[in-house]
Short mmCIF file of C-alpha atoms and ligand atoms in Angstrom, two decimals:
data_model
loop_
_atom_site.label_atom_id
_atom_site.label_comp_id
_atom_site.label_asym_id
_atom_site.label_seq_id
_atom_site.Cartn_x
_atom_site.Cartn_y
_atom_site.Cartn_z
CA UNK Y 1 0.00 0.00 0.00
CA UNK Y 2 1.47 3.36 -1.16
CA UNK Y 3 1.15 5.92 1.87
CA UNK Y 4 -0.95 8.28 0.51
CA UNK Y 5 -3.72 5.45 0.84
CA UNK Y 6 -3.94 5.09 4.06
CA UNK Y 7 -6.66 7.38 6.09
CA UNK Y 8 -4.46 8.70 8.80
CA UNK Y 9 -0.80 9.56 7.87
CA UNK Y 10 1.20 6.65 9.25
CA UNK Y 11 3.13 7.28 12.87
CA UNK Y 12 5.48 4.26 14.41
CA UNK Y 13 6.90 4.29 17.96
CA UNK Y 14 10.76 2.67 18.32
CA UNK Y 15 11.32 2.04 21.26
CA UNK Y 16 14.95 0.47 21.91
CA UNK Y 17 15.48 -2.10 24.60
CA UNK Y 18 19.48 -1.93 25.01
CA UNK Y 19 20.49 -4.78 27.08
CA UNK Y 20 21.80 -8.18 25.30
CA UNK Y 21 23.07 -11.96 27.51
CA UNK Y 22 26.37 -11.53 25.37
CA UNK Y 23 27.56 -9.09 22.77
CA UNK Y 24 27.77 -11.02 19.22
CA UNK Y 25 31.48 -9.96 17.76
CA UNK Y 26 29.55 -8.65 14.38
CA UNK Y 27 27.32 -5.88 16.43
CA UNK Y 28 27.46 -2.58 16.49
CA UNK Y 29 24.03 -2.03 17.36
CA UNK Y 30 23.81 -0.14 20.80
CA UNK Y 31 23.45 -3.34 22.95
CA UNK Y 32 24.80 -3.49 26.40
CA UNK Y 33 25.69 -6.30 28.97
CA UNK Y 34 24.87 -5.88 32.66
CA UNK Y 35 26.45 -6.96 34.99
CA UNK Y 36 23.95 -6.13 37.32
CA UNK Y 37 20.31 -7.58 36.88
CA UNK Y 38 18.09 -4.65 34.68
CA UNK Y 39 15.27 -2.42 36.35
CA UNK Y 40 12.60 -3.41 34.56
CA UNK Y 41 10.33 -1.18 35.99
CA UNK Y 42 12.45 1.61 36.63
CA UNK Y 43 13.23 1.74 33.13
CA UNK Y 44 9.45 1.41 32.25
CA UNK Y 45 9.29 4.08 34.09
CA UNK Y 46 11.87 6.47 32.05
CA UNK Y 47 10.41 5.28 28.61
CA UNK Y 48 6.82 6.04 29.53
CA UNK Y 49 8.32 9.73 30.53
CA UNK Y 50 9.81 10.03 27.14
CA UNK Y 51 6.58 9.11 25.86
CA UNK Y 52 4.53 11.90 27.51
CA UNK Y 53 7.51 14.51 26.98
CA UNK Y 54 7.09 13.80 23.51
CA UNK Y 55 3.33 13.59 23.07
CA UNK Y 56 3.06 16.78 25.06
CA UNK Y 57 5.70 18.28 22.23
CA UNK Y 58 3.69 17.08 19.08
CA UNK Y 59 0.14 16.46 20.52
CA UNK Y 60 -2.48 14.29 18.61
CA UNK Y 61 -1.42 11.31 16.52
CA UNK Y 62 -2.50 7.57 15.80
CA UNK Y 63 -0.26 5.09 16.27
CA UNK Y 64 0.13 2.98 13.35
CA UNK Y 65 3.22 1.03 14.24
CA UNK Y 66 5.34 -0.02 17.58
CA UNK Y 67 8.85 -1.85 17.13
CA UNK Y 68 10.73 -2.77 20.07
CA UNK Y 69 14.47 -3.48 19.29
CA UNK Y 70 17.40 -3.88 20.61
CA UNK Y 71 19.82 -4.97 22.09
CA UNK Y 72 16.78 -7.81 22.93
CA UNK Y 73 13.86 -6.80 23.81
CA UNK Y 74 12.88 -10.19 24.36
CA UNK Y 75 14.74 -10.19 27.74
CA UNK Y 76 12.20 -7.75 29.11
CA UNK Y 77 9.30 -9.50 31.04
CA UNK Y 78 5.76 -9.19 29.74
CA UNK Y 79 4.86 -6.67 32.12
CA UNK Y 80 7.30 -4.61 31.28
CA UNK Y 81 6.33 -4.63 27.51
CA UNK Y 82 2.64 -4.38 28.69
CA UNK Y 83 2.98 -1.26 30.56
CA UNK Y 84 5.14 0.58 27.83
CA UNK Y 85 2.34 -0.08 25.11
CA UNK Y 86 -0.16 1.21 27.64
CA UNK Y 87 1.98 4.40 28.20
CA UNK Y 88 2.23 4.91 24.50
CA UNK Y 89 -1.68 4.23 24.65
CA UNK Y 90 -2.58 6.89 27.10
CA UNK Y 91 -1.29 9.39 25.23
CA UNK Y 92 -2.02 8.79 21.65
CA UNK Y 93 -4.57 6.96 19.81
CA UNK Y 94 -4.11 3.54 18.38
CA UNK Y 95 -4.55 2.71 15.25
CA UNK Y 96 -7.42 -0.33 14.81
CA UNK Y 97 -4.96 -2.09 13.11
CA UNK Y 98 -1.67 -1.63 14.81
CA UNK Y 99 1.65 -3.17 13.93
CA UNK Y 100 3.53 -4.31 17.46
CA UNK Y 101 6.39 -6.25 16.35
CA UNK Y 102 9.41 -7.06 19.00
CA UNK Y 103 12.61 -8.67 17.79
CA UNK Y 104 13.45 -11.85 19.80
CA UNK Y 105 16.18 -13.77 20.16
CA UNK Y 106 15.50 -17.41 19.55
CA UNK Y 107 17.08 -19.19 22.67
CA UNK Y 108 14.39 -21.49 24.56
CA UNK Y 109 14.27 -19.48 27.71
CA UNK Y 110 13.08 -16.27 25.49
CA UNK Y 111 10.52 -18.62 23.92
CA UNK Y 112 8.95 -19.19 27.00
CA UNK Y 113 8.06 -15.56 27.04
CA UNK Y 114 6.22 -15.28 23.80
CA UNK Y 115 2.42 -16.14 25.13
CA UNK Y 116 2.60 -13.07 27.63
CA UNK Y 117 4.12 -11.17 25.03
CA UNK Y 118 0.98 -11.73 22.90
CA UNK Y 119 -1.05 -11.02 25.71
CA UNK Y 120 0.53 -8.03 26.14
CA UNK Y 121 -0.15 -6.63 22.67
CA UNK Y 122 2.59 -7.38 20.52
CA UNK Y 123 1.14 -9.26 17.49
CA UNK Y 124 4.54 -9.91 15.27
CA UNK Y 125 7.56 -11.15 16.09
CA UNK Y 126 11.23 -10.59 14.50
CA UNK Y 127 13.50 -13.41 15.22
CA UNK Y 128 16.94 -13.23 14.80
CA UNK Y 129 17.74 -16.93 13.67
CA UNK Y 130 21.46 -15.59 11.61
CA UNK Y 131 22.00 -19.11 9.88
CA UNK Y 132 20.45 -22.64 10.39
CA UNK Y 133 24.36 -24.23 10.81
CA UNK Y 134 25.41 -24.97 13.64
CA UNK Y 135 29.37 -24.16 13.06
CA UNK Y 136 28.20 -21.05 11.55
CA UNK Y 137 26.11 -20.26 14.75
CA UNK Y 138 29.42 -20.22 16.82
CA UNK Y 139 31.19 -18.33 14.54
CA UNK Y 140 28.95 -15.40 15.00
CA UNK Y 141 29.16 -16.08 18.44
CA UNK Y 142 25.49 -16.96 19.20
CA UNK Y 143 24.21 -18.55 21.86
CA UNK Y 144 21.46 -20.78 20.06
CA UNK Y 145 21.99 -23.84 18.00
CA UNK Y 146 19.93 -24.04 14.46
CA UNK Y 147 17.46 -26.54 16.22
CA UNK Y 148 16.68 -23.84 19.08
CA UNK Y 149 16.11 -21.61 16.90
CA UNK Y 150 13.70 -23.59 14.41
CA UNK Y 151 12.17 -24.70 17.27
CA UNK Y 152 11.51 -20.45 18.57
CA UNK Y 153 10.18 -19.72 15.05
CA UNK Y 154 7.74 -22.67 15.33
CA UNK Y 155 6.64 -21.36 18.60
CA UNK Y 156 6.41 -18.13 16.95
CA UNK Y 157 4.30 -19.20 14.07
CA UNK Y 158 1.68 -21.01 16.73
CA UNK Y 159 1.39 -17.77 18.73
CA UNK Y 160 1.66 -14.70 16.27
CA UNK Y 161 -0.20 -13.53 13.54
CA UNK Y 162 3.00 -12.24 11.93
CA UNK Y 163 6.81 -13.15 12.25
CA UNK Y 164 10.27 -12.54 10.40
CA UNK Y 165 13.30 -14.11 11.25
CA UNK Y 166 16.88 -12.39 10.42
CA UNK Y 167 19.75 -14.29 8.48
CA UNK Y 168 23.12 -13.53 7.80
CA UNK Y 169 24.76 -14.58 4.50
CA UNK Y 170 27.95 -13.84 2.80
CA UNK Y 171 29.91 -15.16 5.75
CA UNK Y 172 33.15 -16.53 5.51
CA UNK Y 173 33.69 -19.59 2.99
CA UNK Y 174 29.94 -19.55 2.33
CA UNK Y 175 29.04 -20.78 -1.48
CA UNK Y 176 26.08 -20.03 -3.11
CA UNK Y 177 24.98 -23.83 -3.39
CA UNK Y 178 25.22 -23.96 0.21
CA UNK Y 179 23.27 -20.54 0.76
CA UNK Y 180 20.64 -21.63 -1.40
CA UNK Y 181 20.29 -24.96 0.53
CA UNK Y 182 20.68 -22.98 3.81
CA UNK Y 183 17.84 -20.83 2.36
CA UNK Y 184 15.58 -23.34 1.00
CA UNK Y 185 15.29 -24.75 4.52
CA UNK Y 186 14.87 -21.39 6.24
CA UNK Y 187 11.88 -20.57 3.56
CA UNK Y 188 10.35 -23.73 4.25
CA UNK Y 189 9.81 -22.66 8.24
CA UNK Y 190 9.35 -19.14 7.20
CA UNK Y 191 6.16 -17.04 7.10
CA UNK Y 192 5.71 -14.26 5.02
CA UNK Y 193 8.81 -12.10 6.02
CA UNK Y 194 12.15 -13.24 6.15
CA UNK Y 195 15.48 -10.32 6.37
CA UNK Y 196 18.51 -11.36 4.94
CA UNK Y 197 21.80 -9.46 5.58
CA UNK Y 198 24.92 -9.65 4.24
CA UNK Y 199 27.84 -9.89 6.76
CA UNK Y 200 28.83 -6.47 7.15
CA UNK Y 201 32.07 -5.57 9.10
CA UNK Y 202 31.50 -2.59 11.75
CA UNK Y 203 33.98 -0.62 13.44
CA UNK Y 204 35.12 -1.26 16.66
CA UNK Y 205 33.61 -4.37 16.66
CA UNK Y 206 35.72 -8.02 17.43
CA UNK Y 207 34.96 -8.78 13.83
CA UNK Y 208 36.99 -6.17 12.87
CA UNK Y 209 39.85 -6.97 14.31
CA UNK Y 210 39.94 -10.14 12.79
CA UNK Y 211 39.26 -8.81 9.86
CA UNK Y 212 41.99 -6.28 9.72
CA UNK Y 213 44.25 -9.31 11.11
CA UNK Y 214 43.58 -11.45 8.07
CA UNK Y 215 41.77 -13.67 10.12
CA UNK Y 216 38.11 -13.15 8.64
CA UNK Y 217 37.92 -13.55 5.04
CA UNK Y 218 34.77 -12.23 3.65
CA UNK Y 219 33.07 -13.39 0.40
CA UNK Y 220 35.26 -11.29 -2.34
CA UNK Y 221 32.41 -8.37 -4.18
CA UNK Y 222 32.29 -11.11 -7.37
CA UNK Y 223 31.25 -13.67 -4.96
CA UNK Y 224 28.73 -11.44 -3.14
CA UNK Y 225 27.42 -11.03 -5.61
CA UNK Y 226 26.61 -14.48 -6.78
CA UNK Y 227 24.98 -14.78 -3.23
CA UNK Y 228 23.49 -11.62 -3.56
CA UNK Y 229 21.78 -13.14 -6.56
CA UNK Y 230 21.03 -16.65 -5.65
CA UNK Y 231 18.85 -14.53 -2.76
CA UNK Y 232 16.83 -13.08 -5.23
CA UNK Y 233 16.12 -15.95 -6.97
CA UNK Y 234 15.66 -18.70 -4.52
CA UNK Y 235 13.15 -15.82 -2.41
CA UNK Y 236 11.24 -14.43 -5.77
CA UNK Y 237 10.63 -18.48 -6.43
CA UNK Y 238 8.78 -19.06 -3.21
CA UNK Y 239 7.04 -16.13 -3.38
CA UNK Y 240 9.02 -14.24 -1.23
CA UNK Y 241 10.73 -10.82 -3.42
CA UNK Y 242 12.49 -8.21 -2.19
CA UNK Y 243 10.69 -5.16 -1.50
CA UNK Y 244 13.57 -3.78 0.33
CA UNK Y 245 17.48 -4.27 -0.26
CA UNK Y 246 17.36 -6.61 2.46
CA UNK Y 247 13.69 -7.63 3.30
CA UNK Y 248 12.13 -10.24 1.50
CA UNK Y 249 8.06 -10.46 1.84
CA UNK Y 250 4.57 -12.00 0.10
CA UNK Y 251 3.27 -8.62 -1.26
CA UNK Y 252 0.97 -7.41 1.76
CA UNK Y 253 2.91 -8.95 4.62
CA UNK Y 254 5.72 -6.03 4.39
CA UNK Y 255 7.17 -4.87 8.06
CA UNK Y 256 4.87 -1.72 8.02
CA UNK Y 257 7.05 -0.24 10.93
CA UNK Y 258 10.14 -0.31 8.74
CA UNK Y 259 8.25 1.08 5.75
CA UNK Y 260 7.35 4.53 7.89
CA UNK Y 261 11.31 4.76 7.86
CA UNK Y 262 12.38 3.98 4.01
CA UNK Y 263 9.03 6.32 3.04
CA UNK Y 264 10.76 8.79 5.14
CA UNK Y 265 7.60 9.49 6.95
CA UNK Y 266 6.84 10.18 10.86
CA UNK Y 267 8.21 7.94 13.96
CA UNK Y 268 9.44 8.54 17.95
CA UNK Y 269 12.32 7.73 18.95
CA UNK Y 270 12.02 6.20 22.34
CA UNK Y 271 14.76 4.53 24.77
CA UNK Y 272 18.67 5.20 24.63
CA UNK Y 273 20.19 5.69 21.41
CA UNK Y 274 16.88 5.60 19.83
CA UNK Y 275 16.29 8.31 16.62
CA UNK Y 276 13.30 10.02 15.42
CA UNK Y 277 11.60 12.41 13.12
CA UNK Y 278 8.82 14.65 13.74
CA UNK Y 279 7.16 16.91 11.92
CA UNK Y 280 6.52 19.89 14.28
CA UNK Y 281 5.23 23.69 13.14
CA UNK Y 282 5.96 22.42 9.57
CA UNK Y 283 9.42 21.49 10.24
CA UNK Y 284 10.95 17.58 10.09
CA UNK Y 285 13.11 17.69 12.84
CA UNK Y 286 15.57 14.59 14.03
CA UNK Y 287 15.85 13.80 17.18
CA UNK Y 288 18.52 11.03 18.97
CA UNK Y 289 18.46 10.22 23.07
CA UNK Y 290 21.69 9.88 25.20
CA UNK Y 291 23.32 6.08 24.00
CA UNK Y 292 24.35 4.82 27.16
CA UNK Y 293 21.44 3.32 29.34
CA UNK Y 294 22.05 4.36 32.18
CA UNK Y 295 23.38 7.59 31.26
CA UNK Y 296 20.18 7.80 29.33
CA UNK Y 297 18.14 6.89 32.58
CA UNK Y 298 19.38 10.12 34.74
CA UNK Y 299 18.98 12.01 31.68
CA UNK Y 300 15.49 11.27 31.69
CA UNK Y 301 14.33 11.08 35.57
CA UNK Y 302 16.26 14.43 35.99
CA UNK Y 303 14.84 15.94 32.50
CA UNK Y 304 11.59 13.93 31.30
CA UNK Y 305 13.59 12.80 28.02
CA UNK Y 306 16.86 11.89 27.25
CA UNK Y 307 17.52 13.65 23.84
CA UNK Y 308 20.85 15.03 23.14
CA UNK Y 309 20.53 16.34 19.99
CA UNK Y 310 16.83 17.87 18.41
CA UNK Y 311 17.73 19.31 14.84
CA UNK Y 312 15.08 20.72 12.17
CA UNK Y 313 16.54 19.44 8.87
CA UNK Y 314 17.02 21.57 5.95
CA UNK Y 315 14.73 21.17 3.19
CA UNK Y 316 17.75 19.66 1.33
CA UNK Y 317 18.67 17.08 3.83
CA UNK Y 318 14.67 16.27 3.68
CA UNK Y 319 15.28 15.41 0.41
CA UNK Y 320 18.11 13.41 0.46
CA UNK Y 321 16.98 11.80 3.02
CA UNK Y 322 13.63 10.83 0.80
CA UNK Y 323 15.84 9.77 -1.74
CA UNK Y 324 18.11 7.47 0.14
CA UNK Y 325 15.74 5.90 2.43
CA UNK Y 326 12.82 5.21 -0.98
CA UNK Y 327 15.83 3.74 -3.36
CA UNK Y 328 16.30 1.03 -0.91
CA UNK Y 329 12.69 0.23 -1.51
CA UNK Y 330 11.56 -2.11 -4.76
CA UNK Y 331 8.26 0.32 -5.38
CA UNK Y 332 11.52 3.49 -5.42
CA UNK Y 333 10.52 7.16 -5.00
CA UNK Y 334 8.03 9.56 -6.74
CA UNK Y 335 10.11 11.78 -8.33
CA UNK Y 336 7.24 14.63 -8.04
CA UNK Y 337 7.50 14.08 -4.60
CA UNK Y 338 11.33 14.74 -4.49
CA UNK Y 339 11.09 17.37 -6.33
CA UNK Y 340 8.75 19.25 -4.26
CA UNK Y 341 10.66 18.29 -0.97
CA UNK Y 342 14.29 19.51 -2.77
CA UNK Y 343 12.34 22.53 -4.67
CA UNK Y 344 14.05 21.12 -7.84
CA UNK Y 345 13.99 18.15 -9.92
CA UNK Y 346 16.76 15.34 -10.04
CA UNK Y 347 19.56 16.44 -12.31
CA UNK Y 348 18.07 14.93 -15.92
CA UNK Y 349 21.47 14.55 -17.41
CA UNK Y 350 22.94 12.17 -14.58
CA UNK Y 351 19.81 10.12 -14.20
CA UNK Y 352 20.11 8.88 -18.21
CA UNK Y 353 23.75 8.48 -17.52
CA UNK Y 354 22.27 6.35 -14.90
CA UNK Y 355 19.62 4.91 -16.85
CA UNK Y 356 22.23 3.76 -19.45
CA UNK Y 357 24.23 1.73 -17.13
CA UNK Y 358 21.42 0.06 -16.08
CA UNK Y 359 21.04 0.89 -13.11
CA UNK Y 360 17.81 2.79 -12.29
CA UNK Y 361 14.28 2.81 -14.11
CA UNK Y 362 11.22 5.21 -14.44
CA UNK Y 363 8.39 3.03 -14.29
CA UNK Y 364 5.27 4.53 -16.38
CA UNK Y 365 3.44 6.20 -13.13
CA UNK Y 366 7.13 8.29 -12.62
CA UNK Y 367 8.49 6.17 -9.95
CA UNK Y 368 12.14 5.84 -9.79
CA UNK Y 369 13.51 3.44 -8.93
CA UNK Y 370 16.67 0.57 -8.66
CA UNK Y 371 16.93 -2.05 -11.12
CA UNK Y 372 18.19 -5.60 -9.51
CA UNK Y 373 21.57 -4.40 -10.92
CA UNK Y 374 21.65 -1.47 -9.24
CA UNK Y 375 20.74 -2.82 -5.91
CA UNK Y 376 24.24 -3.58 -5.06
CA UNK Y 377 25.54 -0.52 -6.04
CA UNK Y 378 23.21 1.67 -4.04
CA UNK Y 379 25.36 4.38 -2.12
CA UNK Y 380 27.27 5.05 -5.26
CA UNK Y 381 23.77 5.78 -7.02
CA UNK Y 382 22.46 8.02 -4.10
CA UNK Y 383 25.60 10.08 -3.92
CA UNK Y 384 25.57 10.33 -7.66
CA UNK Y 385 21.72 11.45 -8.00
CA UNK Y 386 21.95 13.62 -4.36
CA UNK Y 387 25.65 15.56 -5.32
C1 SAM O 401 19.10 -5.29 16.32
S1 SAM O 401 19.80 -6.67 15.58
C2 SAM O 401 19.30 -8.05 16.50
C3 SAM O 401 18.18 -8.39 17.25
C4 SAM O 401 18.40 -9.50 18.25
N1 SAM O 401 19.13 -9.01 19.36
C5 SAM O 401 19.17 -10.68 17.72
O1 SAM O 401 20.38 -10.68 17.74
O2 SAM O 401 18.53 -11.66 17.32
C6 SAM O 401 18.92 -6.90 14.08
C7 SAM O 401 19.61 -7.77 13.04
O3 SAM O 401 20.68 -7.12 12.44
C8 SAM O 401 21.52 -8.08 11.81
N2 SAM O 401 22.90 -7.68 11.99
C9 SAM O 401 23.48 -7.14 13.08
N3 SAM O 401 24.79 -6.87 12.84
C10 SAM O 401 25.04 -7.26 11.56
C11 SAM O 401 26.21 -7.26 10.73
N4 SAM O 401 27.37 -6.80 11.16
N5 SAM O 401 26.09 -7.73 9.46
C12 SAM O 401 24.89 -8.18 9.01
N6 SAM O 401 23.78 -8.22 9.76
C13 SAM O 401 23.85 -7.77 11.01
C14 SAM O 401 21.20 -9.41 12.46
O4 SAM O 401 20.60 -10.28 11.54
C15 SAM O 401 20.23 -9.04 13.55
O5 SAM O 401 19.26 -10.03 13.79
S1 SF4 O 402 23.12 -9.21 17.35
FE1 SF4 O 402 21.43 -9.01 18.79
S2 SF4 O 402 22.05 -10.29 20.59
FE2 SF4 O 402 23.88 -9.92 19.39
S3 SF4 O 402 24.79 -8.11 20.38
FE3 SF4 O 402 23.58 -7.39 18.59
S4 SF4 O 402 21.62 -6.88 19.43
FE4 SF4 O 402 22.66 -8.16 20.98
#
C-alpha cells in the first residue's frame, strides 16, 4: 500500500530495549551487557516519561506502528512490555490495526516468554535466527543452536499472527549452493517475512579486528554477488521478493514499521540511542536520546527525556533523506515528490547516464527506482543522483 492510501498519515513508535546476555562480535548495534540484573520497571518508568515529553511536544497522533528493538527486547518480562504499550496508549490513539512487532532472540528461555508477550499486545515477532548451521552459529558467536532456533520460530508461528526471522549470508567460505540450501530450509519454516543481511564488518567491533588481522575472510564483491543473486532468486521463487534491499516479503505482509522509515515518513524515537523524526510547526526535525542506558536513565528522571541532539533538517537534507531511504525500496521514490521536498527536480542529465548503465528505471506512473543491478551498487547511485 502506497502511503498516501492510508486514512491517517502513518506514525510508528521505536522504542529500543538496550540490554543483550552476550555481545555477538559482528554488532554494532547499541546493545549493552549488565552486569547487574536490569530495572525493569524503573526503566518502564523512564520510557513512559519520554513518551509523555514527547506527546506533550507534538500532541495528537494515531499510532500505526510499535517496534521494540534492541539490544533484545525479548529479555524484558511481559509486564514490562505491557505497561510501555499502555503508556504509549494513554497518550495517543491507536490505530485499529496496529503493527507491534518485537525482535526476539531465539534461545528457549526467550521462547517461553512469547504467550505473555501476545497477551501483552505485541502481534509480530522478528527473530533473529542468523544461519540454520550450527558451526556457523558459533562463529557469530550466538548462543542458540539451528534446532533452538527452528524450534523459537515454530513457537512463533503457533502464537503470532505475523513473524520474520533475520539471516546472515555472505559469511566466511559460504558458497552459493550452500546458501541456497541454507535458504531453501529457512523458507520452508518461514512465514511471510524473512530479512537477509549480508555480513557487514563494523567498526570497533571483534569482527573487525579479525578482519583487519587477516583472520576473517569475507566473500570477495564477485562472490557477493553471486549470493546476492542466488537470494533473489531462490526468495522471488517461493514467493518471497524483495521489497527492500534486504527484506524479503509475500506482497501485503511487508514490516509496516520499517516502511514509515524507508518512506521517510513520521516515527518517535524512544529509549537510549533511539532516533526520530517529527514533523513539528511544519518542520521535520531529528531527534537522537543519550546512548548509554544508564546515562540515558538520569537524563530522563532528571529531564523527562533523554535527547541530546533535536535538529530541524534543511529542506535539502529532507530530500536526500527521501531519496536514500525510498531507493532502498523495490516500489523506489516519486520523483514529483522529491522534487517538491528539494524545490528542484533530479539532475536529468545524470539520471540517463544512470539509466544507461542500467542501473535505475522510471516506471510509467514516474516512480524511480533501482533495477536488480543497481541494488548492489546503491550508495554510489544516491551520492551520484543527491551531489
Ligand atoms: C538489532 S539486531 C538483532 C536483534 C536481536 N538481538 C538478535 O540478535 O537476534 C537486528 C539484526 O541485524 C543483523 N545484523 C546485526 N549486525 C550485523 C552485521 N554486522 N552484518 C549483518 N547483519 C547484522 C542481524 O541479523 C540481527 O538479527
Ligand atoms: S546481534 Fe542481537 S544479541 Fe547480538 S549483540 Fe547485537 S543486538 Fe545483541
Amino acid at each position: 500500500m502506497q502511503s498516501g492510501d492510508r486514512q491517517e498519515p502513518a506514525f510508528g513508535v521505536y522504542v529500543h530495549w538496550p540490554f543483550c546476555l552476550s555481545k555477538c562480535p559482528y554488532c554494532d548495534f547499541n546493545s549493552h551487557v549488565s552486569h547487574v540484573p536490569v530495572d525493569e520497571a524503573r526503566f518502564a518508568r523512564a520510557l513512559a516519561a519520554e513518551v509523555a515529553t514527547i506527546a506533550a511536544r507534538i500532541g495528537g497522533r494515531t499510532v500505526s506502528t510499535i517496534f521494540f528493538g534492541g539490544g533484545t527486547p525479548s529479555l524484558m518480562q511481559p509486564a514490562t512490555v505491557g505497561s510501555i504499550l499502555e503508556a504509549i496508549a494513554r497518550h495517543w490513539a491507536i490505530a485499529p490495526d496496529v503493527e507491534v512487532t518485537l525482535e526476539a532472540n531465539p534461545t528457549s528461555v526467550e521462547a517461553t516468554r512469547f504467550r505473555g508477550f501476545r497477551s501483552a499486545g505485541v502481534n509480530r515477532v522478528s527473530l533473529g535466527v542468523q544461519a540454520l548451521d550450527d558451526a556457523a552459529l558459533k562463529a557469530l558467536g550466538r548462543l542458540h543452536s539451528a534446532q533452538e532456533a527452528l524450534q523459537a520460530v515454530a513457537l512463533a508461528r503457533s502464537i503470532f499472527e505475523r513473524f520474520s526471522f533475520d539471516l546472515i549470508y555472505a559469511r566466511p567460505g559460504q558458497t552459493p549452493q550452500a546458501w541456497a540450501a541454507e535458504l531453501k530450509c529457512a523458507l520452508g519454516q518461514a512465514g511471510e517475512h524473512l530479512s537477509l543481511y549480508q555480513l557487514t564488518i563494523e567498526q570497533n567491533t571483534p569482527f573487525a579486528v579479525l578482519h583487519g588481522a587477516g583472520k576473517l575472510v569475507l566473500p570477495d564483491d564477485k562472490k557477493a554477488r553471486a549470493l546476492y543473486d542466488t537470494t533473489q532468486t531462490v526468495c522471488a521463487g517461493a514467493g518471497l521478493p524483495a521489497y527492500e534491499i534486504s527484506n524479503h516479503a509475500r506482497p501485503g505482509a511487508e514490516c509496516r514499521h520499517n516502511l514509515i522509515y524507508w518512506r521517510a515518513q513520521e516515527y518517535a524515537g524512544i529509549g537510549p540511542g533511539a532516533h526520530g523524526r517529527l514533523e513539528i510547526a511544519a518542520e521535520r526535525r531529528a531527534t537522537a536520546t543519550e546512548r548509554e542506558p544508564r546515562s540515558w536513565l538520569a537524563r530522563v528522571e532528571a529531564l523527562g527525556h533523554g535527547v541530546v541532539s533535536d535538529e530541524p533538517l534543511t529542506r535539502e537534507q529532507v530530500a536526500d533523506e527521501f531519496l536514500l531511504m525510498g531507493l532502498r525500496l523495490t516500489e523506489g521514490i516519486d520523483a514529483a515528490s522529491y522534487a517538491r521536498l528539494a524545490g528542484r527536480p533530479l539532475d536529468a542529465r545524470r539520471l540517463a547516464l544512470l539509466q544507461e548503465r542500467g542501473a535505475v528505471e522510471t516506471t510509467p506512473s514516474g516512480r524511480l527506482r533501482l533495477t536488480l543491478a543497481g541494488f548492489p551498487v546503491l550508495d554510489a547511485v544516491v551520492a551520484d543522483l543527491a551531489a
